[in-house]
Coordinates of C-alpha atoms and ligand atoms in Angstrom, one line a residue:
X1 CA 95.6 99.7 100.8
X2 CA 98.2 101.1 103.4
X3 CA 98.5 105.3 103.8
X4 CA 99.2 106.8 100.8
X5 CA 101.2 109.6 102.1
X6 CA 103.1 110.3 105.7
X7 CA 100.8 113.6 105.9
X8 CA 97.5 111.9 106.3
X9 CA 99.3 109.7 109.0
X10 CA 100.8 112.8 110.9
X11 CA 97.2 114.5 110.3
X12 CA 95.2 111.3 112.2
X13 CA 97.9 111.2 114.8
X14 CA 97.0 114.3 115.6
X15 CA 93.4 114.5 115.4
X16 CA 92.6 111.6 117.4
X17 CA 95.5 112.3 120.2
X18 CA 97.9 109.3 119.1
X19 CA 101.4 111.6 118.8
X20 CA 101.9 115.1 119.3
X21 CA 105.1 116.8 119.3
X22 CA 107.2 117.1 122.1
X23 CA 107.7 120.3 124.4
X24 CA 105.0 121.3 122.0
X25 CA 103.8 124.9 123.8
X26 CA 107.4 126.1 123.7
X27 CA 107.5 125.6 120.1
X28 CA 108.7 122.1 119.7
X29 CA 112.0 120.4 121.2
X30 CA 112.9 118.8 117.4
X31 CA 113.3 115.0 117.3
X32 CA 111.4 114.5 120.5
X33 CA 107.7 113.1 120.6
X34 CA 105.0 112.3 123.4
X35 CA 102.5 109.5 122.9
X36 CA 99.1 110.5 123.5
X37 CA 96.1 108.7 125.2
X38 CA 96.2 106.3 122.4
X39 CA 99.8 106.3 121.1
X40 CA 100.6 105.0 124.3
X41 CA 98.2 102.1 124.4
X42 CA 99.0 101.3 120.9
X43 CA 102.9 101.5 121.7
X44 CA 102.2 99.2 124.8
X45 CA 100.1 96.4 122.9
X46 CA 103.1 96.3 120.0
X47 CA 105.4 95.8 123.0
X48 CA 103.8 93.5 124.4
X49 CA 103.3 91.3 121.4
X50 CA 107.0 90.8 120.9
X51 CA 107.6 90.2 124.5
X52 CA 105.2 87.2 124.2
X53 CA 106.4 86.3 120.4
X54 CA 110.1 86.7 121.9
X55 CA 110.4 85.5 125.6
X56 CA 107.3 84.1 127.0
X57 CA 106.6 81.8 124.1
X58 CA 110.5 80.8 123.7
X59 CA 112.2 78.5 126.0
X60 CA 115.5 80.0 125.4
X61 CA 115.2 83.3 126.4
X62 CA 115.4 86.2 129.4
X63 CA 114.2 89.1 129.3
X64 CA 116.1 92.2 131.1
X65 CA 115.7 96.0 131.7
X66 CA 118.8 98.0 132.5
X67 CA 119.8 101.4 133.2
X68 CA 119.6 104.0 130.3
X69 CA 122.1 106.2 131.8
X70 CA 125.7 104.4 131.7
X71 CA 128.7 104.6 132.6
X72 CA 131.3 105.9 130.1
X73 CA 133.9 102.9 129.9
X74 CA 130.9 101.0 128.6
X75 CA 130.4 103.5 125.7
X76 CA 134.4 103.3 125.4
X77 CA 135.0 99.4 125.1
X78 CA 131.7 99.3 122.8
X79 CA 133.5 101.0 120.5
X80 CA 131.1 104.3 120.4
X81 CA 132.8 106.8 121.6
X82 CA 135.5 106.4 118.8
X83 CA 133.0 105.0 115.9
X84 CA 129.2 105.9 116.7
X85 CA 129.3 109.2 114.5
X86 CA 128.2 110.7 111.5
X87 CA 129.4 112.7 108.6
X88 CA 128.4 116.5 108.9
X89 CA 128.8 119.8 107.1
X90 CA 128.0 123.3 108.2
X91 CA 127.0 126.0 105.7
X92 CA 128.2 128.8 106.8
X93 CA 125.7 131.2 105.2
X94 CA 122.6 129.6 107.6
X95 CA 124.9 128.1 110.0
X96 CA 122.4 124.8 109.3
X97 CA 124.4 121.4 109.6
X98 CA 123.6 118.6 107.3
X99 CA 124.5 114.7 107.1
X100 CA 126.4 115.0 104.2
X101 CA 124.9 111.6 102.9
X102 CA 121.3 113.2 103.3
X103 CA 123.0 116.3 101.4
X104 CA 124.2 114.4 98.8
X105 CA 121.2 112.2 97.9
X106 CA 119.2 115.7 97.9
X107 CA 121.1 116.7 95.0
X108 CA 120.7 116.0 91.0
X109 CA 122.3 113.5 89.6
X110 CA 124.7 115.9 87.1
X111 CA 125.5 117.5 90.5
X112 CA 126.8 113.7 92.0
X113 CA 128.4 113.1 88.8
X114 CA 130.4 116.2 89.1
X115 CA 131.7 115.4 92.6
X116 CA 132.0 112.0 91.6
X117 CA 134.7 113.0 88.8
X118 CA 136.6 115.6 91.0
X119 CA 136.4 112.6 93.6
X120 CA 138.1 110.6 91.3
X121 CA 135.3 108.2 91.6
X122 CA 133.7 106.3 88.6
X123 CA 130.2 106.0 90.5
X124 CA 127.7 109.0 91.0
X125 CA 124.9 106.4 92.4
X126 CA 127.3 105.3 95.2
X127 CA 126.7 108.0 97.9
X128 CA 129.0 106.0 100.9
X129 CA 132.2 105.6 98.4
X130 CA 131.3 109.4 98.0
X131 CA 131.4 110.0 101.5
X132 CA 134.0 107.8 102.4
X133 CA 136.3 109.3 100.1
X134 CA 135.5 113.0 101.3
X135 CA 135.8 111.9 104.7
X136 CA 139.5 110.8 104.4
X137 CA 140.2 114.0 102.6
X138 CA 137.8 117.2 104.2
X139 CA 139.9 119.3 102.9
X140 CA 139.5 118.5 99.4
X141 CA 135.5 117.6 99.9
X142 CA 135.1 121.4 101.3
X143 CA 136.8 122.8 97.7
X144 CA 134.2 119.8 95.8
X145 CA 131.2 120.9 97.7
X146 CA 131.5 124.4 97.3
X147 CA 133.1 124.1 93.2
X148 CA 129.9 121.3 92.6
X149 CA 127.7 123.8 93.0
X150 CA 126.0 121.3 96.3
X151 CA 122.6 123.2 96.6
X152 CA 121.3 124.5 100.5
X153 CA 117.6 122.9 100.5
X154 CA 117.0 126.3 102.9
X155 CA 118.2 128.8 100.4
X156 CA 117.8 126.6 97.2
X157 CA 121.3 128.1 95.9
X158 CA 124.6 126.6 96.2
X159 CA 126.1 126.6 100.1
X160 CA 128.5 128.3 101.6
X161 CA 130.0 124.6 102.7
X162 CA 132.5 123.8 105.3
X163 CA 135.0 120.5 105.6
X164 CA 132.7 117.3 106.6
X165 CA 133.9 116.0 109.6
X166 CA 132.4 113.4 112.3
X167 CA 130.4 114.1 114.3
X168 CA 129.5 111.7 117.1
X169 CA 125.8 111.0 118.1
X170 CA 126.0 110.2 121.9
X171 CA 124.1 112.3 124.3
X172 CA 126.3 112.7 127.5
X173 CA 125.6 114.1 130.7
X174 CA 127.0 114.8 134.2
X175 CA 126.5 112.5 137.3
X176 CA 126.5 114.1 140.5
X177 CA 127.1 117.1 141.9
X178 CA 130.0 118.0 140.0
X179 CA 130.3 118.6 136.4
X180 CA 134.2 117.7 135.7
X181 CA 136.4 115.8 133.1
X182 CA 135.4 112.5 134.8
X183 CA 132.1 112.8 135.8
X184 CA 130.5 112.2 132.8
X185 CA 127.8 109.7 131.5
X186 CA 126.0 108.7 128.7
X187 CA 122.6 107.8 127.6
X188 CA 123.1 104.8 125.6
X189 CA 122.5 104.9 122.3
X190 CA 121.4 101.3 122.3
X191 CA 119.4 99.3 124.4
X192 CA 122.1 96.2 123.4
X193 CA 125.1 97.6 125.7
X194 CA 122.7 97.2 128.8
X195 CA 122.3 93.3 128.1
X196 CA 126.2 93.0 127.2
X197 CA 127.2 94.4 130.7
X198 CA 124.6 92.2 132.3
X199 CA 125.6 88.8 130.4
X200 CA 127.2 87.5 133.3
X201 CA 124.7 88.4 136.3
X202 CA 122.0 86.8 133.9
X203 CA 124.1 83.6 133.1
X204 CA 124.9 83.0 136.9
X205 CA 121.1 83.6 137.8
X206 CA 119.4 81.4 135.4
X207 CA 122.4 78.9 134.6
X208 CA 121.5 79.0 130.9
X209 CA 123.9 77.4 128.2
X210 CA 124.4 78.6 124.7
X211 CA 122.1 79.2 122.9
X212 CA 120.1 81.6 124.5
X213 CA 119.0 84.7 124.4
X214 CA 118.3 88.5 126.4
X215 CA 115.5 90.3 125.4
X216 CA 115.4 94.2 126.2
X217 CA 112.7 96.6 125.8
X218 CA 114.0 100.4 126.0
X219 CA 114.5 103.8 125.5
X220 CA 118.0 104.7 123.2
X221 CA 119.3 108.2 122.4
X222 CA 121.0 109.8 119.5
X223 CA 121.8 113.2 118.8
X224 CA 120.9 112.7 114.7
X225 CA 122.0 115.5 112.6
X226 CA 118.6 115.6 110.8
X227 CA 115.8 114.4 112.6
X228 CA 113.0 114.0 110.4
X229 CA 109.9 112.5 108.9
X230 CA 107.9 112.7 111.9
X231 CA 108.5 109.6 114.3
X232 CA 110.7 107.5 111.5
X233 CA 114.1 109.5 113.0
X234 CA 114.0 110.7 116.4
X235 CA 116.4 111.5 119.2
X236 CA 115.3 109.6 121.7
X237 CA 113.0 106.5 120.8
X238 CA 112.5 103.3 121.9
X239 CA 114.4 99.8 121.3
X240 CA 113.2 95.7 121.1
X241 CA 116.7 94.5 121.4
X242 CA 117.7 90.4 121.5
X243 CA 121.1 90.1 121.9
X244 CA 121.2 86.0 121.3
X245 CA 124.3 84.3 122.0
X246 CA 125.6 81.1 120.3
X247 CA 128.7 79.0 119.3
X248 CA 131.0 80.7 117.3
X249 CA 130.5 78.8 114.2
X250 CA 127.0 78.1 114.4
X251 CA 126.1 82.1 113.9
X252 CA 125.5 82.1 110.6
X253 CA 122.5 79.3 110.6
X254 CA 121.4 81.6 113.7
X255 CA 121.4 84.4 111.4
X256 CA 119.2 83.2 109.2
X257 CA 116.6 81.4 111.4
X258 CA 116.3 84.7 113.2
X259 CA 115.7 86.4 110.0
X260 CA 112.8 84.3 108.9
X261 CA 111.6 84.1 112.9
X262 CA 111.1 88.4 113.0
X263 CA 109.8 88.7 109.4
X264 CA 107.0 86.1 110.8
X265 CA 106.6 88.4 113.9
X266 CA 106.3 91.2 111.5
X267 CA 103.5 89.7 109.8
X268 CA 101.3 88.6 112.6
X269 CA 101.5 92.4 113.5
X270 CA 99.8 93.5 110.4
X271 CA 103.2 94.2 108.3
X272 CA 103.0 91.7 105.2
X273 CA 106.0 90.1 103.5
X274 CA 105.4 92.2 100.3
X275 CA 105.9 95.3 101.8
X276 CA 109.0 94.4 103.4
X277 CA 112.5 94.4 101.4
X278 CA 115.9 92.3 103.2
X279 CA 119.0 94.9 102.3
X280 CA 122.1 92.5 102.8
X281 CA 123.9 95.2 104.1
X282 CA 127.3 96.0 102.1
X283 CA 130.6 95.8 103.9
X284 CA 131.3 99.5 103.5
X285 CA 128.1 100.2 105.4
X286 CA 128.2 98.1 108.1
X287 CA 127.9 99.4 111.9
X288 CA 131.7 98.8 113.5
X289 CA 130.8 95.7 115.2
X290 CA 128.7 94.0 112.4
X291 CA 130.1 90.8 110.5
X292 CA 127.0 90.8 108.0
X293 CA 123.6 92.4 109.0
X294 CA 120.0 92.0 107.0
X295 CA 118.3 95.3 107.4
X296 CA 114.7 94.6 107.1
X297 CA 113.5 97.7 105.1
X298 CA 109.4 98.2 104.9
X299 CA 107.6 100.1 102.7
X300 CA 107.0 103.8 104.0
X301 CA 104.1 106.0 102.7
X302 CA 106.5 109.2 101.4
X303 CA 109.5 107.5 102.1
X304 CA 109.7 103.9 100.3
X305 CA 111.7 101.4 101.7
X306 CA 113.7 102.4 104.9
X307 CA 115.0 100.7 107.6
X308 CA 112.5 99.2 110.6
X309 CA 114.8 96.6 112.1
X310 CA 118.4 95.5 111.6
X311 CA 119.6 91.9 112.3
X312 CA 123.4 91.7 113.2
X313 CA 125.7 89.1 113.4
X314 CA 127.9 91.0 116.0
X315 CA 130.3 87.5 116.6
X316 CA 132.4 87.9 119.5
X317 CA 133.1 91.9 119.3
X318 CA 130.6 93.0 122.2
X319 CA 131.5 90.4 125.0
X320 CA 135.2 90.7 123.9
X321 CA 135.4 93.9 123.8
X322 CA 133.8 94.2 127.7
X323 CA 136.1 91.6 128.8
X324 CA 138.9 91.9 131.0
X325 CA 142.4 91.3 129.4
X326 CA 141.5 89.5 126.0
X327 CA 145.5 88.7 125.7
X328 CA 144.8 85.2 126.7
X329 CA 141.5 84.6 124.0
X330 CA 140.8 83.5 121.0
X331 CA 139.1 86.7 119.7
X332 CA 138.0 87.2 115.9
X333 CA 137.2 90.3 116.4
X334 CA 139.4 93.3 117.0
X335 CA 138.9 94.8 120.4
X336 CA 140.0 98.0 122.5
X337 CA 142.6 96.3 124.9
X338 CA 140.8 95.9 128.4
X339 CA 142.0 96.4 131.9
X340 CA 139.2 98.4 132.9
X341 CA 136.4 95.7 133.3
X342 CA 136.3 93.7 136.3
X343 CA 134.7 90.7 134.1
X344 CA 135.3 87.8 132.1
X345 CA 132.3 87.3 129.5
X346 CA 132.9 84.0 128.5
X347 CA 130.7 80.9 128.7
X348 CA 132.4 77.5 130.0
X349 CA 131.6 74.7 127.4
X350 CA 131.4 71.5 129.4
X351 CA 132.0 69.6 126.3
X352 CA 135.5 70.9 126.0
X353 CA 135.8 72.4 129.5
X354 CA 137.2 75.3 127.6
X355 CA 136.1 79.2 128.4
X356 CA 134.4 80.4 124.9
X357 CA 133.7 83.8 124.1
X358 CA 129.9 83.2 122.6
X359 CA 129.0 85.4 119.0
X360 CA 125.7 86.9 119.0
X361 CA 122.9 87.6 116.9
X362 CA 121.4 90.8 117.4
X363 CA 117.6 91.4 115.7
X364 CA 117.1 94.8 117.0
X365 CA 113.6 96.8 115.9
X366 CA 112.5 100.7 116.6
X367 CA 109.4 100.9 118.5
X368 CA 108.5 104.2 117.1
X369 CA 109.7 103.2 113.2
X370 CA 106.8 99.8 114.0
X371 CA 103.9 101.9 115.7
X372 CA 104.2 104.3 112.3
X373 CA 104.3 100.3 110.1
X374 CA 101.3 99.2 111.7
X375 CA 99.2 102.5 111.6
X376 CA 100.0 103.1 108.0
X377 CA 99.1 99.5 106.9
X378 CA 96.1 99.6 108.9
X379 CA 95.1 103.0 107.3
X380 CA 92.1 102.7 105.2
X381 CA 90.3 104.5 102.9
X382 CA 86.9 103.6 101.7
X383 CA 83.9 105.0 99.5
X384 CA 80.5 104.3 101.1
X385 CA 77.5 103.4 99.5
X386 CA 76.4 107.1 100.1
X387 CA 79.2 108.1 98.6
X388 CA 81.1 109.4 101.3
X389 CA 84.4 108.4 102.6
X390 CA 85.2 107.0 106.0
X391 CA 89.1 106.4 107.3
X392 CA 89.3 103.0 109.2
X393 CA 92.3 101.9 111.2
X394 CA 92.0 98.0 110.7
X395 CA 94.7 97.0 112.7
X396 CA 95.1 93.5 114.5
X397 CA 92.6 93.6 117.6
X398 CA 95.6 92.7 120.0
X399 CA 97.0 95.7 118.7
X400 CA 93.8 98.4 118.9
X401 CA 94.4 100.9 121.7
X402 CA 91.1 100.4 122.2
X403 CA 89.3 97.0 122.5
X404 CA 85.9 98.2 122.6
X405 CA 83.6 100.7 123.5
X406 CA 80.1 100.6 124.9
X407 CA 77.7 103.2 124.0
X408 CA 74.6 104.3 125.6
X409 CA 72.1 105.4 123.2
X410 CA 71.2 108.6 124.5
X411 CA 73.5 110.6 127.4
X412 CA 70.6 111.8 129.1
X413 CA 68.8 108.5 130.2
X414 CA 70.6 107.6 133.1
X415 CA 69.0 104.0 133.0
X416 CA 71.3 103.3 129.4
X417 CA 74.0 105.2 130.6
X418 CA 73.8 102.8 134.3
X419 CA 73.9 99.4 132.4
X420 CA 76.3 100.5 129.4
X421 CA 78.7 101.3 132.7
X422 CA 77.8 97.9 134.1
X423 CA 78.6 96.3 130.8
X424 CA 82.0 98.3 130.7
X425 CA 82.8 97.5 133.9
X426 CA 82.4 93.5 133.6
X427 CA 84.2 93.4 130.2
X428 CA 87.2 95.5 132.1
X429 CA 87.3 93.2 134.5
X430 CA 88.4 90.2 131.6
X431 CA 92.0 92.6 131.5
X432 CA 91.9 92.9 127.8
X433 CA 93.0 96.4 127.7
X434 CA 91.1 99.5 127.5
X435 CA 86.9 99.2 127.4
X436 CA 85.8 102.6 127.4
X437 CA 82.4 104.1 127.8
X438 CA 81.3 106.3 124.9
X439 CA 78.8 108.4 126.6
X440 CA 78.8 111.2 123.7
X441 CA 75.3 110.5 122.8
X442 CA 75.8 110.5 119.2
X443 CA 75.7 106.9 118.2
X444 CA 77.0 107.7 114.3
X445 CA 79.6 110.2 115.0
X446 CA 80.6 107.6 118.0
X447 CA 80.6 104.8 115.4
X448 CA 83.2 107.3 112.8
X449 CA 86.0 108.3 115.8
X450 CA 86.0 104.6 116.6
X451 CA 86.7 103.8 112.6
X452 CA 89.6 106.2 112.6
X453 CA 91.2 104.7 115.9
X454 CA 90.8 101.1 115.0
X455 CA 88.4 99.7 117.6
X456 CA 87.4 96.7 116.6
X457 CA 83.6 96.5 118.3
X458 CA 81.2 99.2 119.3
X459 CA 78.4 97.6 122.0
X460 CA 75.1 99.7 121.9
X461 CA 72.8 99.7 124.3
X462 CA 69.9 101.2 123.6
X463 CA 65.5 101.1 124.6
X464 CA 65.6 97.5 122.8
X465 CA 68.3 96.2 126.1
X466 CA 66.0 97.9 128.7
X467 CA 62.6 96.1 127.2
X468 CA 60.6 98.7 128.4
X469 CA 57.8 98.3 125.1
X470 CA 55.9 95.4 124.7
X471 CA 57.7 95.3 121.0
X472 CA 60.6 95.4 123.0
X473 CA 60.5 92.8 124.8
X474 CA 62.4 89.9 123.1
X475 CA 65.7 92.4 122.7
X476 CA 65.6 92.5 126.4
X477 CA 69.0 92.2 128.0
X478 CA 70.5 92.0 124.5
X479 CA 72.7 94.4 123.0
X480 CA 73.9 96.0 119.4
X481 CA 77.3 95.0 118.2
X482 CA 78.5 96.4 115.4
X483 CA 82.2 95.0 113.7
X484 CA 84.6 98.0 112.8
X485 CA 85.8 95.9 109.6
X486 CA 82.3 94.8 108.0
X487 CA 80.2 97.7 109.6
X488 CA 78.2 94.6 110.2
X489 CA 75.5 94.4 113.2
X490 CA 74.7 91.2 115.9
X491 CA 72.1 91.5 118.3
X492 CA 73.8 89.5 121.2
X493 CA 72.6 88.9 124.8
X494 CA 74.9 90.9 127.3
X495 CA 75.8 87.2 128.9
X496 CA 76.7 85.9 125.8
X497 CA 78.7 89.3 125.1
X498 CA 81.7 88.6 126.3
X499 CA 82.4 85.1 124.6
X500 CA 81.0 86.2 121.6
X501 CA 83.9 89.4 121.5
X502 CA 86.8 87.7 123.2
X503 CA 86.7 84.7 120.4
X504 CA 86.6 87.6 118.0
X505 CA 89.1 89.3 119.6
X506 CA 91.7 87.2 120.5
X507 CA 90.2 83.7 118.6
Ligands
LIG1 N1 121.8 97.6 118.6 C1 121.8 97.8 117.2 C2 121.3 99.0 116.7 O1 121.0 99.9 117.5 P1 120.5 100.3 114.6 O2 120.3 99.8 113.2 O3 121.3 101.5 114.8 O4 121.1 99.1 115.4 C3 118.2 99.5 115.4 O5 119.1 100.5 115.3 C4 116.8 100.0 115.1 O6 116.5 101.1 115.9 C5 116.6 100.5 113.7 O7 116.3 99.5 112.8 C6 115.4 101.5 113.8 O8 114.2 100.8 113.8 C7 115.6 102.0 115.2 N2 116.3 103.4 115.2 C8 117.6 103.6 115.1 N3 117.8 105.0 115.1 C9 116.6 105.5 115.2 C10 116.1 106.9 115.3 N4 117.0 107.9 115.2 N5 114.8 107.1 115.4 C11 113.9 106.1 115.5 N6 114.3 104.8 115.4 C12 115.6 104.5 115.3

């Protein structure tokens, strides 16, 4: 059974140095986190598994890594700077500011039903009609919010509310020595604008024709309002971004094979079908660029269903939009005019010998939102035959920030400690990830930490490997292996060992 609750995730991450907050010993910097010793290795092996899934075991794809700082036209023709924001209100009592669709799904529902009626709306349950209608009149939302009686979580009594108004989540930045009107930058707030501007240095390097795809691993920013529940909304985090780009009227079956191709990627992680929703995203709610987009919603401990990856049909929008005076196109999308890029996007179609403008089909996950999926479906709980409890982390071996650990039996016999470091060494040598000698000297307290971080074998050696006793003598050169899942023991010989764990491992 996954993690019942987000607090015994944020506890373990904790304890056993997975996540820790950022800027931490100045008191935090909110919405910022560091990975730890085995955050990171966890966070590495779930980004490696959809590289491979994604590029090295597709024949249609190429993988990139572009700037995160960029230039602000990019963020201009993208459509950002005019559309990437989000509907806040101040309270003017705690000078706090709130998303006012967090703020309103916060409150009771005789509360929504009285905004909904001075609204003029007929339903309280729809929180984006709500919003949309108070963000084309503030003015009126400001008397609503405040005659509603909309409560202040940090006071628990009605707020003190300004007019909502937008408030746009792009981090920007100077470049260079001077800080004036035109020297600005952005950090992109999605790793997707990196492979747009690139589309036509990748397409004349690899002379690929449609369909392919551009995979991107990266970091994204966003100023959110409300940053919260520990790694699930963050200001800076990390993107797996395909941008695939096809005929325009062959995006829709795109859509959908892409859909069923990342909820099968989901599952060989550890993230089951049943514990994922598909939200076919409603008009009103979709991103500027969007056409239709299946949000792939998984089942948070605290939380319930939320949002872990969105899969956009973006059409033409993106490579119109960067694309040098449209005029001449056949665009469906509606575009910024552009005389600012230096760039055609198009793809020629020998078929036709016509310039096309490809669509594209964006599934687009959050590394951080997956590495909390996988640890809280691999969280365990289980009752022992003594009674007591133990917490496992059974999460896929290629996953495990640690693959296993080799443990002398006692720290002080230099003769254990020499071949378990022997052992460790060969088995690092097979590039498997981390091997880490466990020289603690408590074998059962050993065993527990490696529960709780998920490493899938423990390797003992102990007086039995040096067959030093005459009773000995057969477990000579063999070692203990114990299995994280089954708490089950092998005896195996140390040249059989590392066959017998990689066809475990990685069978
Ligand atoms: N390029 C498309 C795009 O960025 P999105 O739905 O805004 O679409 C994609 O983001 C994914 O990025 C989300 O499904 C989520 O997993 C992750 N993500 C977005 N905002 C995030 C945040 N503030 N903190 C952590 N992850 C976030």
């Amino acid at each position: 059974m996954p993690a019942q609750t987000m607090e015994e995730l944020v506890s373990l991450c904790k304890r056993r140095g997975f996540i820790f907050q950022g800027s931490e010993i100045y008191g935090g910097l909110q919405g910022t986190y560091d990975y730890g010793p085995l955050g990171v290795e966890l966070k590495k092996n779930l980004k490696e598994a959809w590289w491979k899934a994604n590029v090295y075991e597709r024949d249609d794809m190429e993988g990139l890594d572009a700037s995160v700082l960029m230039h602000r036209l990019v963020l201009r023709h993208s459509g950002h700077e005019s559309t990437f924001s989000d509907p806040m209100v101040d309270s003017r009592e705690t000078n706090k500011r709130y998303r006012l669709d967090h703020l309103l799904k916060e409150q009771t529902l005789l509360v929504r039903q009285n905004i909904a009626t001075m609204m003029r709306l007929d339903n309280a349950e729809d929180i984006t009609a709500i919003v949309s209608a108070m963000m084309e009149h503030p003015d009126k939302a400001q008397v609503v919010l405040v005659g509603a009686q909309v409560i202040e979580a940090e006071t628990g009594k009605p707020g003190a509310w300004t007019a909502p108004r937008p408030f746009n989540m792009m981090f920007r930045t100077t470049v260079g020595p001077v800080a004036d009107l035109e020297s600005y930058a952005y950090l992109r707030p999605e790793t997707a604008q990196g492979i747009f501007v690139n589309f036509k240095n990748v397409l004349d390097n690899t002379s690929r024709r449609l369909p392919f795809g551009i995979a991107q691993i990266g970091k994204a920013f966003r100023n959110e309002i409300t940053p919260r529940n520990f790694i699930f909304r963050v200001r800076e985090f990390e993107q797996m971004e395909i941008e695939f780009f096809v005929r325009p009227g062959e995006d829709e079956a795109w859509h959908e094979k892409w859909l069923e191709a990342r909820l099968a990627w989901w599952d060989s992680v550890g993230i089951p079908r049943h514990q994922i929703e598909i939200l076919d995203v409603p008009k009103a709610d979709l991103a500027h660029y969007s056409k239709r987009t299946y949000d792939l919603m998984y089942n948070y401990p605290s939380l319930g269903f939320e949002e872990i990856e969105g899969i956009a049909n973006r059409t033409d929008y993106d490579l119109g939009s960067h694309t040098r005076s449209q005029g001449d196109m056949n665009l469906s999308a509606t575009v910024l005019p552009n005389e600012d890029s230096t760039q055609k996007l198009t793809v020629l179609e020998q078929t036709s010998n016509t310039h096309i403008v490809p669509y594209v089909i964006e599934p687009s996950a959050g590394v951080d939102r997956a590495v909390l999926a996988v640890l809280s479906e691999a969280y365990t709980v289980e009752t022992l035959e003594n009674g007591n409890e133990r917490i496992v982390l059974k999460l896929r071996p290629h996953l495990s920030p640690i693959k296993v650990a080799v443990i002398p039996l006692a720290r002080n016999k230099p003769e254990l400690v020499e071949t378990a470091r022997k052992i460790k060494q060969d088995l690092q040598k097979l590039a498997w990830g981390r091997i880490l000698l466990e020289d603690s000297g408590n074998v059962g307290k050993a065993y527990r930490r490696h529960d709780e971080v998920g490493t899938p074998f423990c390797v003992t050696v102990d007086y039995g490997t040096l067959g030093g006793e005459a009773e000995n003598a057969d477990l000579k050169d063999t070692v203990t292996v114990r299995n994280r899942d089954s708490m089950l023991q092998d005896r195996v010989a140390i040249t059989d060992l590392a066959e017998y764990l990689r066809s475990r491992l990685f069978g």
